[in-house]
Short mmCIF file of C-alpha atoms in Angstrom, two decimals:
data_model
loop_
_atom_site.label_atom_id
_atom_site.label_comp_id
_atom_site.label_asym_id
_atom_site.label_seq_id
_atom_site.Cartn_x
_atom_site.Cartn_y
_atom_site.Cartn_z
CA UNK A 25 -20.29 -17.20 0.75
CA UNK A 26 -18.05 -15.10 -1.45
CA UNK A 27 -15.34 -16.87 -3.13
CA UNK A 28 -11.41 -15.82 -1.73
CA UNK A 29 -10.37 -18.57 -4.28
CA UNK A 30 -6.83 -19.48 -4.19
CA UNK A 31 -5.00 -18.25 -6.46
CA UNK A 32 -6.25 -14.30 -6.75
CA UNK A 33 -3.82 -11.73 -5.37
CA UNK A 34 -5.58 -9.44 -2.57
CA UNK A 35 -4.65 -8.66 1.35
CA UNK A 36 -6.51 -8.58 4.57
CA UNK A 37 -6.36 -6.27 7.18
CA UNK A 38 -7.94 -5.50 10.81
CA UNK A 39 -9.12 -2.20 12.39
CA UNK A 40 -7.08 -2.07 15.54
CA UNK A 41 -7.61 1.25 16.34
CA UNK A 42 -9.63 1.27 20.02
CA UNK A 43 -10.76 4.98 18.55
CA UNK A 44 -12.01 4.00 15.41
CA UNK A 45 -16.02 3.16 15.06
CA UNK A 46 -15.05 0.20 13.03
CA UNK A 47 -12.63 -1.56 15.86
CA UNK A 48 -12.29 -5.34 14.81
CA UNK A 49 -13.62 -5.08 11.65
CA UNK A 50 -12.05 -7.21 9.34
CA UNK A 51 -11.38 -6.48 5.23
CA UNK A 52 -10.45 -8.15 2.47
CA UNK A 53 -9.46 -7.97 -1.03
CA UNK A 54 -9.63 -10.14 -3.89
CA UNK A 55 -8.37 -8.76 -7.18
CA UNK A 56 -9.42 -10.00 -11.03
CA UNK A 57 -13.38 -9.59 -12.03
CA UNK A 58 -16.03 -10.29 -9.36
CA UNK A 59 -13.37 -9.27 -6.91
CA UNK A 60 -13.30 -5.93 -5.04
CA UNK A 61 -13.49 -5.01 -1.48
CA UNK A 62 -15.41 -7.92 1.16
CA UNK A 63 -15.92 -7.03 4.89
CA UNK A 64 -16.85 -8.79 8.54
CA UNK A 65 -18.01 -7.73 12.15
CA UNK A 66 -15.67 -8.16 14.67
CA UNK A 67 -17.56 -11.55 15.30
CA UNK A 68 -16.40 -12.45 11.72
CA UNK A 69 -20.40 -12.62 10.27
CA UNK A 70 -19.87 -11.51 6.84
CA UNK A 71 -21.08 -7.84 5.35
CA UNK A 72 -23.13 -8.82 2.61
CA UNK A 73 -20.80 -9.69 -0.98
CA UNK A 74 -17.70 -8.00 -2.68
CA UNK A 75 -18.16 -4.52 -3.09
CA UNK A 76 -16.49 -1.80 -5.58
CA UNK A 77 -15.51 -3.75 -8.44
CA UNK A 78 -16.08 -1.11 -10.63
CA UNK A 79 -13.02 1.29 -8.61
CA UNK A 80 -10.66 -1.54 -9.68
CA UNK A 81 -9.17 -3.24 -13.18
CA UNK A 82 -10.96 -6.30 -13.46
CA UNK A 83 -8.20 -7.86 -15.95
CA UNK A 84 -5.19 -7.50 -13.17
CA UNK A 85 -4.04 -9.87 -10.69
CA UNK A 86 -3.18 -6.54 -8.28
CA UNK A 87 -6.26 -4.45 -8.58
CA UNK A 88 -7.32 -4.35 -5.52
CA UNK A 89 -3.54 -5.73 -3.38
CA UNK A 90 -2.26 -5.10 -0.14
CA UNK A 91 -4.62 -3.21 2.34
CA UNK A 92 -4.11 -1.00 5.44
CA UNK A 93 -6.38 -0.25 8.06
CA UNK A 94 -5.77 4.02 8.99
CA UNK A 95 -8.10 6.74 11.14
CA UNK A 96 -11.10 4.65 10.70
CA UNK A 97 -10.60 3.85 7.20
CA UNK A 98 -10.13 1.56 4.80
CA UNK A 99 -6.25 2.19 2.22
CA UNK A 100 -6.14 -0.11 -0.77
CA UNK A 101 -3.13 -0.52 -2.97
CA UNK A 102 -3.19 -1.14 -6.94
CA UNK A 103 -0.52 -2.51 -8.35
CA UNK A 104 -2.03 -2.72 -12.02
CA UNK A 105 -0.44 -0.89 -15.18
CA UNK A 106 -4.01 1.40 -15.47
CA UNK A 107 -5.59 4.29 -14.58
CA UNK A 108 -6.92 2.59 -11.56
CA UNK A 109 -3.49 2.36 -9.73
CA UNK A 110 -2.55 4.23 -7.05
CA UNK A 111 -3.85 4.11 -3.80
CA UNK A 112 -7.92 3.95 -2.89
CA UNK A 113 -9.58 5.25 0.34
CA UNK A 114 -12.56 3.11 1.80
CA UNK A 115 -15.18 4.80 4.07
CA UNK A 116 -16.77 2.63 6.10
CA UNK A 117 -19.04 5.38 7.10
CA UNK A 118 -20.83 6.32 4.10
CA UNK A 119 -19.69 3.11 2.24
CA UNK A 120 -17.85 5.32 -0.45
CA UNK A 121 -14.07 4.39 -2.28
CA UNK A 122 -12.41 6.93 -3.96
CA UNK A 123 -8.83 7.37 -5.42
CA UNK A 124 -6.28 9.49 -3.06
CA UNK A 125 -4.31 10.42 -5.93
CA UNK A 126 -6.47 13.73 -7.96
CA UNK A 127 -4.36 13.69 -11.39
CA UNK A 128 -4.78 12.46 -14.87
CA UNK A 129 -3.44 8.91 -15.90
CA UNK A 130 -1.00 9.23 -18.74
CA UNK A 131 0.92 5.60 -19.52
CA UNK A 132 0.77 2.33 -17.37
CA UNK A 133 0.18 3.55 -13.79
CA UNK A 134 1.33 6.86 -13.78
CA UNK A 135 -0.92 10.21 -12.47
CA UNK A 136 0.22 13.51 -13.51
CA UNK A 137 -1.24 16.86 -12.04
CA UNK A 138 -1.37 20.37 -13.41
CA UNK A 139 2.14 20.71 -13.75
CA UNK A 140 3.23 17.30 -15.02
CA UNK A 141 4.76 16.05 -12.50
CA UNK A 142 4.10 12.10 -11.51
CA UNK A 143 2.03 12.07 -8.61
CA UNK A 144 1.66 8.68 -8.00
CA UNK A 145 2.17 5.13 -10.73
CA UNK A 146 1.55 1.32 -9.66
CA UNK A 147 1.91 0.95 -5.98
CA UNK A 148 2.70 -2.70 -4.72
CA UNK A 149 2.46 -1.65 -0.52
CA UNK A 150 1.65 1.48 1.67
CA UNK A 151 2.10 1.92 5.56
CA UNK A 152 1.38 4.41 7.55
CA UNK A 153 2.61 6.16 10.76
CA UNK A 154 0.95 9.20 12.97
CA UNK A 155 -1.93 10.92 13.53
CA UNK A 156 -3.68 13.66 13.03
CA UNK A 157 -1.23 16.63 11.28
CA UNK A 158 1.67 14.40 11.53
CA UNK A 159 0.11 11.96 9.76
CA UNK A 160 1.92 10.20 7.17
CA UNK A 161 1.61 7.46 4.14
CA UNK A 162 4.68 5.36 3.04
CA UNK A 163 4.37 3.84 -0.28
CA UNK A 164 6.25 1.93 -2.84
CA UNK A 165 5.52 3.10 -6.05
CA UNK A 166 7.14 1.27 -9.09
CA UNK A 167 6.71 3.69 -11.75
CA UNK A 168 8.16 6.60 -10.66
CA UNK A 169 10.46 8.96 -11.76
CA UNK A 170 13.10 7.36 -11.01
CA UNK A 171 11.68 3.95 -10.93
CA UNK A 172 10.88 1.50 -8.08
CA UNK A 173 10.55 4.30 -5.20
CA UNK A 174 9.99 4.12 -1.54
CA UNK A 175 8.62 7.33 -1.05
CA UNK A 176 6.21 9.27 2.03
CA UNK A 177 3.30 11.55 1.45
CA UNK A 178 2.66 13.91 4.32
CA UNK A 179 -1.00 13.23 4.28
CA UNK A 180 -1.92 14.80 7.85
CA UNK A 181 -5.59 14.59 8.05
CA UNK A 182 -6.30 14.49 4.01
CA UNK A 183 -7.32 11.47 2.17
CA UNK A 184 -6.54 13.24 -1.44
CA UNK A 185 -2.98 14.20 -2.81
CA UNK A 186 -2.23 15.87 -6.13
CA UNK A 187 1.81 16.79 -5.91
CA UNK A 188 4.77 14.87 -5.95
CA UNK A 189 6.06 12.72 -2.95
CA UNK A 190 7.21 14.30 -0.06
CA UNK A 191 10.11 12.54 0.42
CA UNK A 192 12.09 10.20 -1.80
CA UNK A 193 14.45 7.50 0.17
CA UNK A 194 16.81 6.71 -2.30
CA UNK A 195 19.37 5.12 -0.52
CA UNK A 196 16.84 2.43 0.62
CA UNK A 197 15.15 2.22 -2.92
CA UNK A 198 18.48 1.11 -4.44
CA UNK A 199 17.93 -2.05 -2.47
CA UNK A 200 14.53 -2.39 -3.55
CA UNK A 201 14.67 -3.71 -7.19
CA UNK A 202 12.06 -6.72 -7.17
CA UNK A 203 9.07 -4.49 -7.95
CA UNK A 204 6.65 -6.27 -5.72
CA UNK A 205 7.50 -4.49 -2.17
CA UNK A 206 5.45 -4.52 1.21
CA UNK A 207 6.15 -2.41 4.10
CA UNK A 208 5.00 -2.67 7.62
CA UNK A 209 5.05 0.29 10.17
CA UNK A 210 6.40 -0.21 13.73
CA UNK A 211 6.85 2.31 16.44
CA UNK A 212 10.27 2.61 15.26
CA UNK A 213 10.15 2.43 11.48
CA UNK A 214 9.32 0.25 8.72
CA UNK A 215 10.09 -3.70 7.78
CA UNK A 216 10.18 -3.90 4.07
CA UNK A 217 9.87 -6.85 2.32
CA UNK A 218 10.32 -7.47 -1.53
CA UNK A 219 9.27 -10.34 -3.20
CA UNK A 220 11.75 -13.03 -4.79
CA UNK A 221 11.27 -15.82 -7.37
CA UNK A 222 14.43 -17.33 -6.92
CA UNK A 223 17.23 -18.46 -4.08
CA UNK A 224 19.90 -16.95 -5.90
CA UNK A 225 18.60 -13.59 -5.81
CA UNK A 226 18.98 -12.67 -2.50
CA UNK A 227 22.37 -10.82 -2.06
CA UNK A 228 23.76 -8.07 0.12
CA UNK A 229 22.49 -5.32 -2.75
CA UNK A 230 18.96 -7.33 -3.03
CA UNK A 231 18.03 -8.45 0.45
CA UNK A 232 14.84 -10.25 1.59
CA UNK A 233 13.85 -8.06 4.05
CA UNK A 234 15.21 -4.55 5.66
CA UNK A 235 14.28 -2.52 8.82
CA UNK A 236 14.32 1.40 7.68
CA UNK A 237 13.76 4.04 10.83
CA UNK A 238 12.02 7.14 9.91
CA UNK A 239 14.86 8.97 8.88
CA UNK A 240 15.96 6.80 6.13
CA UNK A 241 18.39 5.11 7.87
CA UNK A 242 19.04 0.99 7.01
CA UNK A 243 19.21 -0.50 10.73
CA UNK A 244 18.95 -3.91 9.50
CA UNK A 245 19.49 -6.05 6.48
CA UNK A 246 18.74 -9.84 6.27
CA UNK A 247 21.81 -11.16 4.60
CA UNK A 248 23.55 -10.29 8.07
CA UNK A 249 21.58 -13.73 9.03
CA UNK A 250 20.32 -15.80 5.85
CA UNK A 251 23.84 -14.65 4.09
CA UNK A 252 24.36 -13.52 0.93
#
């Protein structure tokens, strides 16, 4: 049986798309060498070992992280200061993983295209919400320009990206300043989380956990229950 070992960073996720070939499939990820990408039936029988250790950086505890099921597919974080970080795509079709993000890898995380503007730098979560042509990919993406972004790409029915962000939400970034960020689509938005190492650090300007709708606006913050 593979090792999950305690202890290594990674995420699991499950197919729950009824249109998807892969319904009830289950993924996950376990980061640092010998990790990569493991999978299971819908009956839980394991797929063989870890697979695509090479797509990753074998010396980071967030290369592969958080994962998200999408269209059939398989979106992997990496949160690592390389020129693996980004986001990855997973085909469980042809068994393939490539990087979304087509630019060139300048200093810690960051992709550049043609022009030289940051595509994409170390991404700690990703969500997604649509289909088809309105199909979109939220991300939070510590490295860019400015730092420690919640941004969207308009993705539609692509699985590569080489421009800038399609949207920036600043106002919600502000609140973001932990680094380590997950989000969590809903109908109605997104729940973002950031990580914490202490209990003094969660204020009104630094809350646990928010509730963004789609257009940005902050519909709940959780120092209106835990306090401040």
């Amino acid at each position: 049986t593979p090792d999950l070992t305690l202890g290594n960073r990674g995420g699991v996720a499950i197919d729950l798309d009824t249109e998807s070939d892969y319904y009830g499939y289950v993924y996950a990820a376990r980061a640092k060498a010998g990790g990569g990408i493991l999978r299971y039936t819908p009956d839980l029988s394991i797929i063989g070992d870890f697979i695509h250790a090479d797509k990753f950086n074998a010396t980071s505890l967030s290369s592969p992280y958080r994962i998200k099921t999408n269209s059939g597919k398989l979106y992997i974080s990496d949160w690592s200061d390389s020129e693996k970080a980004g986001v990855h795509v997973y085909n469980p079709k042809d068994n393939s993983c490539t990087q979304m993000f087509q630019g060139t890898h300048t200093s810690g995380g960051q992709k550049t295209n043609a022009n030289g503007d940051i595509i994409i730098a170390s991404t700690s979560g990703i969500a997604f919400h649509g289909e088809g042509a309105d199909r979109k990919m939220y991300a939070f993406v510590e490295d860019l320009n400015p730092a420690k972004q919640l941004v969207r790409y308009d993705l539609g029915t692509a699985d590569s990206w080489n421009n800038t962000p399609s949207h920036f939400y600043s106002t919600v970034s502000s609140y973001l300043t932990k680094n380590n960020v997950e989000i969590v689509s809903c109908d109605k938005g997104l729940w973002i989380c950031q990580n914490y190492y202490g209990a003094t650090d969660h204020n009104t300007a630094t809350p646990v956990f928010l509730f963004m709708d789609f257009d940005g606006n902050i519909l709940f913050n959780s120092t209106t229950i835990l306090g401040a």
